PDB file of C-alpha atoms and ligand atoms in Angstrom:
ATOM      1  CA  MET A   1     115.956  69.765  65.291  1.00  0.00           C
ATOM      2  CA  ALA A   2     112.275  69.787  64.930  1.00  0.00           C
ATOM      3  CA  GLY A   3     111.806  73.128  66.370  1.00  0.00           C
ATOM      4  CA  HIS A   4     112.373  77.028  65.160  1.00  0.00           C
ATOM      5  CA  PHE A   5     114.595  79.044  67.842  1.00  0.00           C
ATOM      6  CA  ILE A   6     114.708  83.117  67.354  1.00  0.00           C
ATOM      7  CA  THR A   7     116.096  85.059  69.382  1.00  0.00           C
ATOM      8  CA  PHE A   8     115.682  89.191  69.852  1.00  0.00           C
ATOM      9  CA  GLU A   9     118.412  91.163  70.838  1.00  0.00           C
ATOM     10  CA  GLY A  10     119.119  95.112  71.136  1.00  0.00           C
ATOM     11  CA  GLY A  11     120.321  97.712  73.944  1.00  0.00           C
ATOM     12  CA  GLU A  12     117.679  99.059  76.202  1.00  0.00           C
ATOM     13  CA  GLY A  13     114.475 100.798  74.895  1.00  0.00           C
ATOM     14  CA  ALA A  14     114.437  98.659  71.629  1.00  0.00           C
ATOM     15  CA  GLY A  15     111.087  97.642  72.260  1.00  0.00           C
ATOM     16  CA  LYS A  16     112.008  93.701  72.357  1.00  0.00           C
ATOM     17  CA  SER A  17     108.712  92.637  74.206  1.00  0.00           C
ATOM     18  CA  THR A  18     106.315  94.075  72.346  1.00  0.00           C
ATOM     19  CA  GLN A  19     108.074  92.742  69.376  1.00  0.00           C
ATOM     20  CA  ILE A  20     108.125  89.420  70.638  1.00  0.00           C
ATOM     21  CA  ALA A  21     104.347  89.400  71.249  1.00  0.00           C
ATOM     22  CA  ARG A  22     103.036  90.785  68.007  1.00  0.00           C
ATOM     23  CA  LEU A  23     105.493  88.188  66.421  1.00  0.00           C
ATOM     24  CA  LYS A  24     103.880  85.640  68.826  1.00  0.00           C
ATOM     25  CA  THR A  25     100.179  86.510  67.621  1.00  0.00           C
ATOM     26  CA  PHE A  26     101.509  86.731  63.700  1.00  0.00           C
ATOM     27  CA  LEU A  27     103.022  82.909  64.379  1.00  0.00           C
ATOM     28  CA  GLU A  28      99.688  81.639  65.754  1.00  0.00           C
ATOM     29  CA  SER A  29      97.789  83.358  63.641  1.00  0.00           C
ATOM     30  CA  HIS A  30      99.714  80.827  61.415  1.00  0.00           C
ATOM     31  CA  GLY A  31      98.815  77.573  63.368  1.00  0.00           C
ATOM     32  CA  LYS A  32     102.667  77.685  64.821  1.00  0.00           C
ATOM     33  CA  THR A  33     102.754  76.834  68.831  1.00  0.00           C
ATOM     34  CA  VAL A  34     105.304  79.586  70.332  1.00  0.00           C
ATOM     35  CA  VAL A  35     106.807  79.598  73.294  1.00  0.00           C
ATOM     36  CA  VAL A  36     108.125  82.871  74.711  1.00  0.00           C
ATOM     37  CA  THR A  37     111.000  83.169  77.298  1.00  0.00           C
ATOM     38  CA  ARG A  38     113.388  85.354  77.993  1.00  0.00           C
ATOM     39  CA  GLU A  39     117.282  85.871  79.882  1.00  0.00           C
ATOM     40  CA  PRO A  40     118.357  85.610  82.223  1.00  0.00           C
ATOM     41  CA  GLY A  41     115.691  83.489  83.511  1.00  0.00           C
ATOM     42  CA  GLY A  42     113.176  81.365  81.673  1.00  0.00           C
ATOM     43  CA  SER A  43     113.323  78.690  83.846  1.00  0.00           C
ATOM     44  CA  PRO A  44     112.811  78.178  87.911  1.00  0.00           C
ATOM     45  CA  GLY A  45     116.236  77.817  88.586  1.00  0.00           C
ATOM     46  CA  ALA A  46     117.542  80.614  86.126  1.00  0.00           C
ATOM     47  CA  GLU A  47     115.050  82.888  87.370  1.00  0.00           C
ATOM     48  CA  LYS A  48     116.514  82.756  91.214  1.00  0.00           C
ATOM     49  CA  ILE A  49     119.744  83.676  89.324  1.00  0.00           C
ATOM     50  CA  ARG A  50     118.415  86.655  87.329  1.00  0.00           C
ATOM     51  CA  GLN A  51     116.797  87.665  90.459  1.00  0.00           C
ATOM     52  CA  LEU A  52     120.887  87.951  92.028  1.00  0.00           C
ATOM     53  CA  LEU A  53     121.838  89.547  88.840  1.00  0.00           C
ATOM     54  CA  LEU A  54     119.479  91.997  88.227  1.00  0.00           C
ATOM     55  CA  SER A  55     118.896  92.806  91.853  1.00  0.00           C
ATOM     56  CA  GLY A  56     122.783  94.567  92.058  1.00  0.00           C
ATOM     57  CA  GLU A  57     123.495  91.321  94.975  1.00  0.00           C
ATOM     58  CA  ALA A  58     126.153  89.320  92.226  1.00  0.00           C
ATOM     59  CA  LYS A  59     127.824  92.892  91.215  1.00  0.00           C
ATOM     60  CA  ASP A  60     131.149  92.103  93.539  1.00  0.00           C
ATOM     61  CA  LEU A  61     131.948  89.186  91.968  1.00  0.00           C
ATOM     62  CA  GLY A  62     133.031  91.447  89.195  1.00  0.00           C
ATOM     63  CA  PRO A  63     131.751  91.286  85.768  1.00  0.00           C
ATOM     64  CA  ARG A  64     133.424  87.805  84.983  1.00  0.00           C
ATOM     65  CA  GLY A  65     131.489  86.422  88.152  1.00  0.00           C
ATOM     66  CA  GLU A  66     128.300  87.357  86.414  1.00  0.00           C
ATOM     67  CA  ALA A  67     129.175  85.958  83.061  1.00  0.00           C
ATOM     68  CA  MET A  68     129.598  82.841  85.026  1.00  0.00           C
ATOM     69  CA  LEU A  69     126.545  83.231  86.507  1.00  0.00           C
ATOM     70  CA  PHE A  70     124.785  84.719  83.482  1.00  0.00           C
ATOM     71  CA  ALA A  71     126.180  80.941  81.864  1.00  0.00           C
ATOM     72  CA  THR A  72     124.642  78.845  84.663  1.00  0.00           C
ATOM     73  CA  ALA A  73     121.198  80.618  84.040  1.00  0.00           C
ATOM     74  CA  ARG A  74     121.513  79.753  80.710  1.00  0.00           C
ATOM     75  CA  ALA A  75     122.844  76.292  80.998  1.00  0.00           C
ATOM     76  CA  ASP A  76     119.761  75.296  82.904  1.00  0.00           C
ATOM     77  CA  HIS A  77     116.916  77.524  80.803  1.00  0.00           C
ATOM     78  CA  VAL A  78     118.783  75.590  77.784  1.00  0.00           C
ATOM     79  CA  ASP A  79     118.144  72.200  79.830  1.00  0.00           C
ATOM     80  CA  THR A  80     114.290  73.171  80.421  1.00  0.00           C
ATOM     81  CA  THR A  81     112.980  74.875  78.683  1.00  0.00           C
ATOM     82  CA  ILE A  82     114.669  75.473  75.205  1.00  0.00           C
ATOM     83  CA  LYS A  83     115.914  72.245  74.104  1.00  0.00           C
ATOM     84  CA  PRO A  84     112.292  70.721  75.575  1.00  0.00           C
ATOM     85  CA  ALA A  85     110.656  73.417  73.084  1.00  0.00           C
ATOM     86  CA  LEU A  86     112.291  72.493  70.308  1.00  0.00           C
ATOM     87  CA  GLU A  87     112.467  68.721  70.972  1.00  0.00           C
ATOM     88  CA  ARG A  88     108.522  69.410  70.752  1.00  0.00           C
ATOM     89  CA  GLY A  89     108.424  71.332  67.536  1.00  0.00           C
ATOM     90  CA  ASP A  90     107.907  74.466  69.049  1.00  0.00           C
ATOM     91  CA  TRP A  91     108.984  77.871  67.945  1.00  0.00           C
ATOM     92  CA  VAL A  92     110.910  79.184  70.324  1.00  0.00           C
ATOM     93  CA  LEU A  93     111.241  83.299  71.086  1.00  0.00           C
ATOM     94  CA  CYS A  94     113.936  84.109  73.213  1.00  0.00           C
ATOM     95  CA  ASP A  95     114.320  87.718  74.786  1.00  0.00           C
ATOM     96  CA  ARG A  96     117.999  87.866  74.918  1.00  0.00           C
ATOM     97  CA  TYR A  97     120.735  85.220  74.480  1.00  0.00           C
ATOM     98  CA  ALA A  98     123.730  84.603  74.644  1.00  0.00           C
ATOM     99  CA  ASP A  99     124.654  87.485  72.035  1.00  0.00           C
ATOM    100  CA  SER A 100     123.809  89.671  75.083  1.00  0.00           C
ATOM    101  CA  THR A 101     126.787  88.109  77.247  1.00  0.00           C
ATOM    102  CA  ARG A 102     129.172  88.347  74.182  1.00  0.00           C
ATOM    103  CA  VAL A 103     128.146  92.634  74.373  1.00  0.00           C
ATOM    104  CA  TYR A 104     127.027  93.386  78.240  1.00  0.00           C
ATOM    105  CA  GLN A 105     129.832  91.068  79.938  1.00  0.00           C
ATOM    106  CA  GLY A 106     132.502  91.831  76.654  1.00  0.00           C
ATOM    107  CA  GLU A 107     131.904  95.865  77.212  1.00  0.00           C
ATOM    108  CA  ALA A 108     132.498  95.624  81.148  1.00  0.00           C
ATOM    109  CA  GLY A 109     135.734  93.990  79.821  1.00  0.00           C
ATOM    110  CA  VAL A 110     135.867  90.106  80.263  1.00  0.00           C
ATOM    111  CA  ASP A 111     137.931  88.729  77.755  1.00  0.00           C
ATOM    112  CA  ALA A 112     136.322  87.388  74.315  1.00  0.00           C
ATOM    113  CA  ALA A 113     137.724  84.155  74.633  1.00  0.00           C
ATOM    114  CA  TYR A 114     136.657  83.104  78.121  1.00  0.00           C
ATOM    115  CA  LEU A 115     133.568  84.272  77.779  1.00  0.00           C
ATOM    116  CA  LYS A 116     132.942  81.882  74.596  1.00  0.00           C
ATOM    117  CA  LEU A 117     134.626  78.861  76.822  1.00  0.00           C
ATOM    118  CA  LEU A 118     131.387  80.115  78.953  1.00  0.00           C
ATOM    119  CA  GLU A 119     129.266  80.231  75.822  1.00  0.00           C
ATOM    120  CA  THR A 120     129.743  76.469  74.116  1.00  0.00           C
ATOM    121  CA  ALA A 121     129.354  75.119  78.058  1.00  0.00           C
ATOM    122  CA  ALA A 122     126.043  76.746  78.551  1.00  0.00           C
ATOM    123  CA  VAL A 123     124.161  76.553  75.436  1.00  0.00           C
ATOM    124  CA  ALA A 124     125.486  72.810  74.764  1.00  0.00           C
ATOM    125  CA  GLY A 125     124.905  72.886  71.129  1.00  0.00           C
ATOM    126  CA  ILE A 126     121.423  74.849  70.860  1.00  0.00           C
ATOM    127  CA  TYR A 127     122.175  77.925  68.349  1.00  0.00           C
ATOM    128  CA  PRO A 128     119.556  80.749  67.552  1.00  0.00           C
ATOM    129  CA  ASP A 129     118.446  79.912  63.973  1.00  0.00           C
ATOM    130  CA  LEU A 130     117.457  83.355  63.636  1.00  0.00           C
ATOM    131  CA  THR A 131     118.548  86.428  65.239  1.00  0.00           C
ATOM    132  CA  LEU A 132     116.455  89.836  64.976  1.00  0.00           C
ATOM    133  CA  LEU A 133     118.609  92.602  66.257  1.00  0.00           C
ATOM    134  CA  ILE A 134     116.456  95.254  67.055  1.00  0.00           C
ATOM    135  CA  ASP A 135     118.808  98.236  66.851  1.00  0.00           C
ATOM    136  CA  VAL A 136     118.231 101.983  67.960  1.00  0.00           C
ATOM    137  CA  PRO A 137     120.442 104.816  68.957  1.00  0.00           C
ATOM    138  CA  ALA A 138     121.244 104.777  72.314  1.00  0.00           C
ATOM    139  CA  GLU A 139     119.915 108.264  72.915  1.00  0.00           C
ATOM    140  CA  ILE A 140     116.257 107.091  71.489  1.00  0.00           C
ATOM    141  CA  GLY A 141     116.656 103.768  73.377  1.00  0.00           C
ATOM    142  CA  LEU A 142     117.899 105.338  76.601  1.00  0.00           C
ATOM    143  CA  SER A 143     115.234 108.328  76.556  1.00  0.00           C
ATOM    144  CA  ARG A 144     112.329 105.609  75.805  1.00  0.00           C
ATOM    145  CA  VAL A 145     113.738 103.810  79.397  1.00  0.00           C
ATOM    146  CA  ALA A 146     113.130 107.108  80.694  1.00  0.00           C
ATOM    147  CA  GLU A 147     109.760 107.919  79.698  1.00  0.00           C
ATOM    148  CA  ARG A 148     108.765 104.410  80.982  1.00  0.00           C
ATOM    149  CA  SER A 149     110.302 105.487  84.343  1.00  0.00           C
ATOM    150  CA  ARG A 150     109.251 109.110  84.550  1.00  0.00           C
ATOM    151  CA  SER A 151     108.445 109.622  87.987  1.00  0.00           C
ATOM    152  CA  ASP A 152     111.519 110.312  89.818  1.00  0.00           C
ATOM    153  CA  ASP A 153     113.018 114.355  89.807  1.00  0.00           C
ATOM    154  CA  SER A 154     115.506 113.498  87.091  1.00  0.00           C
ATOM    155  CA  GLY A 155     116.681 117.708  85.664  1.00  0.00           C
ATOM    156  CA  GLY A 156     118.583 116.606  82.404  1.00  0.00           C
ATOM    157  CA  PRO A 157     121.285 114.453  82.138  1.00  0.00           C
ATOM    158  CA  ASP A 158     123.603 114.076  85.062  1.00  0.00           C
ATOM    159  CA  ARG A 159     127.367 112.232  85.437  1.00  0.00           C
ATOM    160  CA  PHE A 160     125.811 108.589  85.334  1.00  0.00           C
ATOM    161  CA  GLU A 161     123.563 109.321  82.279  1.00  0.00           C
ATOM    162  CA  GLY A 162     126.492 110.686  80.459  1.00  0.00           C
ATOM    163  CA  GLU A 163     128.490 107.875  81.274  1.00  0.00           C
ATOM    164  CA  ALA A 164     125.384 105.586  80.462  1.00  0.00           C
ATOM    165  CA  LEU A 165     125.099 106.680  76.896  1.00  0.00           C
ATOM    166  CA  LYS A 166     128.535 105.745  76.422  1.00  0.00           C
ATOM    167  CA  VAL A 167     128.553 102.645  77.787  1.00  0.00           C
ATOM    168  CA  HIS A 168     125.029 102.146  75.085  1.00  0.00           C
ATOM    169  CA  LYS A 169     126.951 103.076  72.339  1.00  0.00           C
ATOM    170  CA  ARG A 170     129.242 101.109  72.434  1.00  0.00           C
ATOM    171  CA  ARG A 171     127.351  98.086  73.079  1.00  0.00           C
ATOM    172  CA  ARG A 172     125.694  98.770  70.350  1.00  0.00           C
ATOM    173  CA  GLU A 173     128.522  99.312  68.037  1.00  0.00           C
ATOM    174  CA  MET A 174     129.612  95.742  69.526  1.00  0.00           C
ATOM    175  CA  PHE A 175     126.112  94.044  68.389  1.00  0.00           C
ATOM    176  CA  LEU A 176     126.577  95.968  65.065  1.00  0.00           C
ATOM    177  CA  ALA A 177     129.804  94.423  64.473  1.00  0.00           C
ATOM    178  CA  LEU A 178     128.202  90.858  65.395  1.00  0.00           C
ATOM    179  CA  ALA A 179     125.610  90.843  63.155  1.00  0.00           C
ATOM    180  CA  LYS A 180     128.267  91.958  60.516  1.00  0.00           C
ATOM    181  CA  GLU A 181     130.167  88.647  61.849  1.00  0.00           C
ATOM    182  CA  GLU A 182     127.556  86.328  61.847  1.00  0.00           C
ATOM    183  CA  ALA A 183     124.638  87.692  59.103  1.00  0.00           C
ATOM    184  CA  HIS A 184     123.999  84.553  58.318  1.00  0.00           C
ATOM    185  CA  ARG A 185     121.802  84.199  61.186  1.00  0.00           C
ATOM    186  CA  PHE A 186     121.188  87.779  62.090  1.00  0.00           C
ATOM    187  CA  ALA A 187     118.675  90.469  60.879  1.00  0.00           C
ATOM    188  CA  VAL A 188     118.983  94.046  61.471  1.00  0.00           C
ATOM    189  CA  ILE A 189     116.054  95.784  62.078  1.00  0.00           C
ATOM    190  CA  ASP A 190     115.367  99.560  62.289  1.00  0.00           C
ATOM    191  CA  GLY A 191     113.663  99.823  65.799  1.00  0.00           C
ATOM    192  CA  SER A 192     113.436 103.320  65.748  1.00  0.00           C
ATOM    193  CA  ARG A 193     110.553 103.893  63.548  1.00  0.00           C
ATOM    194  CA  ASP A 194     107.034 103.080  64.413  1.00  0.00           C
ATOM    195  CA  LEU A 195     105.815 100.021  65.987  1.00  0.00           C
ATOM    196  CA  ASP A 196     103.699  98.653  62.839  1.00  0.00           C
ATOM    197  CA  LYS A 197     106.321  99.061  60.297  1.00  0.00           C
ATOM    198  CA  VAL A 198     109.399  97.001  62.772  1.00  0.00           C
ATOM    199  CA  ALA A 199     106.436  94.516  63.360  1.00  0.00           C
ATOM    200  CA  ALA A 200     105.636  94.024  59.596  1.00  0.00           C
ATOM    201  CA  ASP A 201     109.949  93.901  58.892  1.00  0.00           C
ATOM    202  CA  ILE A 202     110.260  91.476  61.536  1.00  0.00           C
ATOM    203  CA  GLN A 203     107.518  89.188  59.936  1.00  0.00           C
ATOM    204  CA  LYS A 204     109.118  89.565  56.671  1.00  0.00           C
ATOM    205  CA  ALA A 205     112.850  88.936  58.009  1.00  0.00           C
ATOM    206  CA  VAL A 206     110.926  85.334  59.835  1.00  0.00           C
ATOM    207  CA  THR A 207     109.032  84.474  56.523  1.00  0.00           C
ATOM    208  CA  GLY A 208     111.881  84.793  54.733  1.00  0.00           C
ATOM    209  CA  ALA A 209     114.282  82.807  56.799  1.00  0.00           C
ATOM    210  CA  PHE A 210     112.072  79.716  57.092  1.00  0.00           C
ATOM    211  CA  ALA A 211     110.221  80.238  53.396  1.00  0.00           C
ATOM    212  CA  GLU A 212     109.280  76.608  54.049  1.00  0.00           C
ATOM    213  CA  GLU A 213     107.123  76.960  56.874  1.00  0.00           C
ATOM    214  CA  PHE A 214     105.005  79.473  55.252  1.00  0.00           C
ATOM    215  CA  GLU A 215     104.888  78.097  51.744  1.00  0.00           C
ATOM    216  CA  GLY A 216     101.048  77.547  50.557  1.00  0.00           C
ATOM    217  CA  THR A 217      99.406  79.340  53.780  1.00  0.00           C
ATOM    218  CA  GLY A 218      99.591  82.526  52.025  1.00  0.00           C
ATOM    219  CA  GLY A 219     102.058  83.767  54.237  1.00  0.00           C
ATOM    220  CA  ALA A 220     103.308  86.695  52.282  1.00  0.00           C
ATOM    221  CA  LYS A 221     100.049  88.254  51.774  1.00  0.00           C
ATOM    222  CA  LYS A 222      99.384  87.343  55.705  1.00  0.00           C
ATOM    223  CA  VAL A 223     102.473  89.610  56.353  1.00  0.00           C
ATOM    224  CA  SER A 224     101.673  92.581  54.680  1.00  0.00           C
ATOM    225  CA  GLU A 225      97.970  92.470  56.127  1.00  0.00           C
ATOM    226  CA  ALA A 226      99.309  92.081  59.509  1.00  0.00           C
ATOM    227  CA  ALA A 227     101.134  95.283  59.091  1.00  0.00           C
ATOM    228  CA  THR A 228      98.509  97.187  58.186  1.00  0.00           C
TER     229      THR A 228
HETATM  230  P1  LIG B   1     115.996  92.891  81.746  1.00  0.00           P
HETATM  231  O1  LIG B   1     114.992  93.822  82.332  1.00  0.00           O
HETATM  232  O2  LIG B   1     115.468  91.944  80.741  1.00  0.00           O
HETATM  233  O3  LIG B   1     115.949  94.250  80.175  1.00  0.00           O
HETATM  234  P2  LIG B   1     115.676  94.006  78.594  1.00  0.00           P
HETATM  235  O4  LIG B   1     114.365  94.524  78.528  1.00  0.00           O
HETATM  236  O5  LIG B   1     116.682  95.175  78.387  1.00  0.00           O
HETATM  237  O6  LIG B   1     115.800  92.960  78.375  1.00  0.00           O
HETATM  238  O7  LIG B   1     117.031  93.074  82.325  1.00  0.00           O
HETATM  239  C1  LIG B   1     118.183  92.383  81.490  1.00  0.00           C
HETATM  240  C2  LIG B   1     119.111  93.054  81.860  1.00  0.00           C
HETATM  241  O8  LIG B   1     120.242  92.226  81.619  1.00  0.00           O
HETATM  242  C3  LIG B   1     119.884  93.807  80.642  1.00  0.00           C
HETATM  243  O9  LIG B   1     120.322  95.255  80.919  1.00  0.00           O
HETATM  244  C4  LIG B   1     121.091  93.047  79.658  1.00  0.00           C
HETATM  245  C5  LIG B   1     121.921  92.446  80.641  1.00  0.00           C
HETATM  246  N1  LIG B   1     122.073  91.087  80.240  1.00  0.00           N
HETATM  247  C6  LIG B   1     123.557  91.144  80.348  1.00  0.00           C
HETATM  248  O10 LIG B   1     124.437  92.010  81.167  1.00  0.00           O
HETATM  249  N2  LIG B   1     124.199  89.799  79.957  1.00  0.00           N
HETATM  250  C7  LIG B   1     123.457  88.451  79.231  1.00  0.00           C
HETATM  251  O11 LIG B   1     123.818  87.436  79.309  1.00  0.00           O
HETATM  252  C8  LIG B   1     121.559  88.610  79.253  1.00  0.00           C
HETATM  253  C9  LIG B   1     120.751  87.620  78.840  1.00  0.00           C
HETATM  254  C10 LIG B   1     121.113  90.265  79.862  1.00  0.00           C
END
C-alpha cells in the first residue's frame, strides 16, 4: 500500500487528540497529505455505531456483543476511509484502532482468541505500520479527564472512581504488555511530560520509523525546530 498508517493508543486523558493534531501539522509541513480519523467511528456507518456504543445503548449486549459492534464499525471504517486513503498514498493518523479492542474488551473479560477472530475479520489485512502508545499513569489520566469535566459536585474519590482507577491501571498494563509483545510496530511515548516534549518524541519516532520519507528534507533538523 502506498500510504502510511499510524495509530494512537492509550488510556483516558493520555492526550492523544492534541498529539494527533501536532503530528498532522508536522507532517503537512513536510508536504504530506494527512487524513485524521478515529475509532469507534471515522466513516458515516461507523459513526452511527459509535453513538450506540458510547451512549451505553449497546451495554445490554454485554462485552462480547459490544466487541462485535466495535468490529463492525472497524470493518466499515477500514473499507470506507482507511483503505482508500492508504491506496491514494496518504498518511492516516487514527485515534485508536484494533489494540483498543484487545485491551478494553479484553479487560472486560472477552476471550482473547475470540477477539483475535473479530480483529482478523474487521481489519481485512490493514495493520498499522506504527502504533504510538501514549502512556500515562492511570492517576494522571483520570485527573486530566476530571479536570476537563470539572463542573459537577465531585467531592473526592467515590466507589465508582475507586473501581475505575483499578480498571484503568489494568488497561495500562495491558497496553504496555502489548507494546512489548509487538515491539516491531510500537513506540511507547511518555505522555506525562509537557506537550512539546511529547510532540518531539512522537516526531522522532515517526521520522525514525519512516526515515526514507524524510531523507533530504532536513527532517531531523525540523524535528528539533518544531519541538521548540
Ligand atoms: P472517545 O470519546 O473517543 O475516548 P478517547 O478520547 O479516550 O479515545 O471514546 C472511545 C471509548 O471507546 C474509549 O473509552 C475507549 C473505548 N473503545 C473500546 O472500548 N474499544 C475499542 O475498540 C475502541 C476503538 C474504543
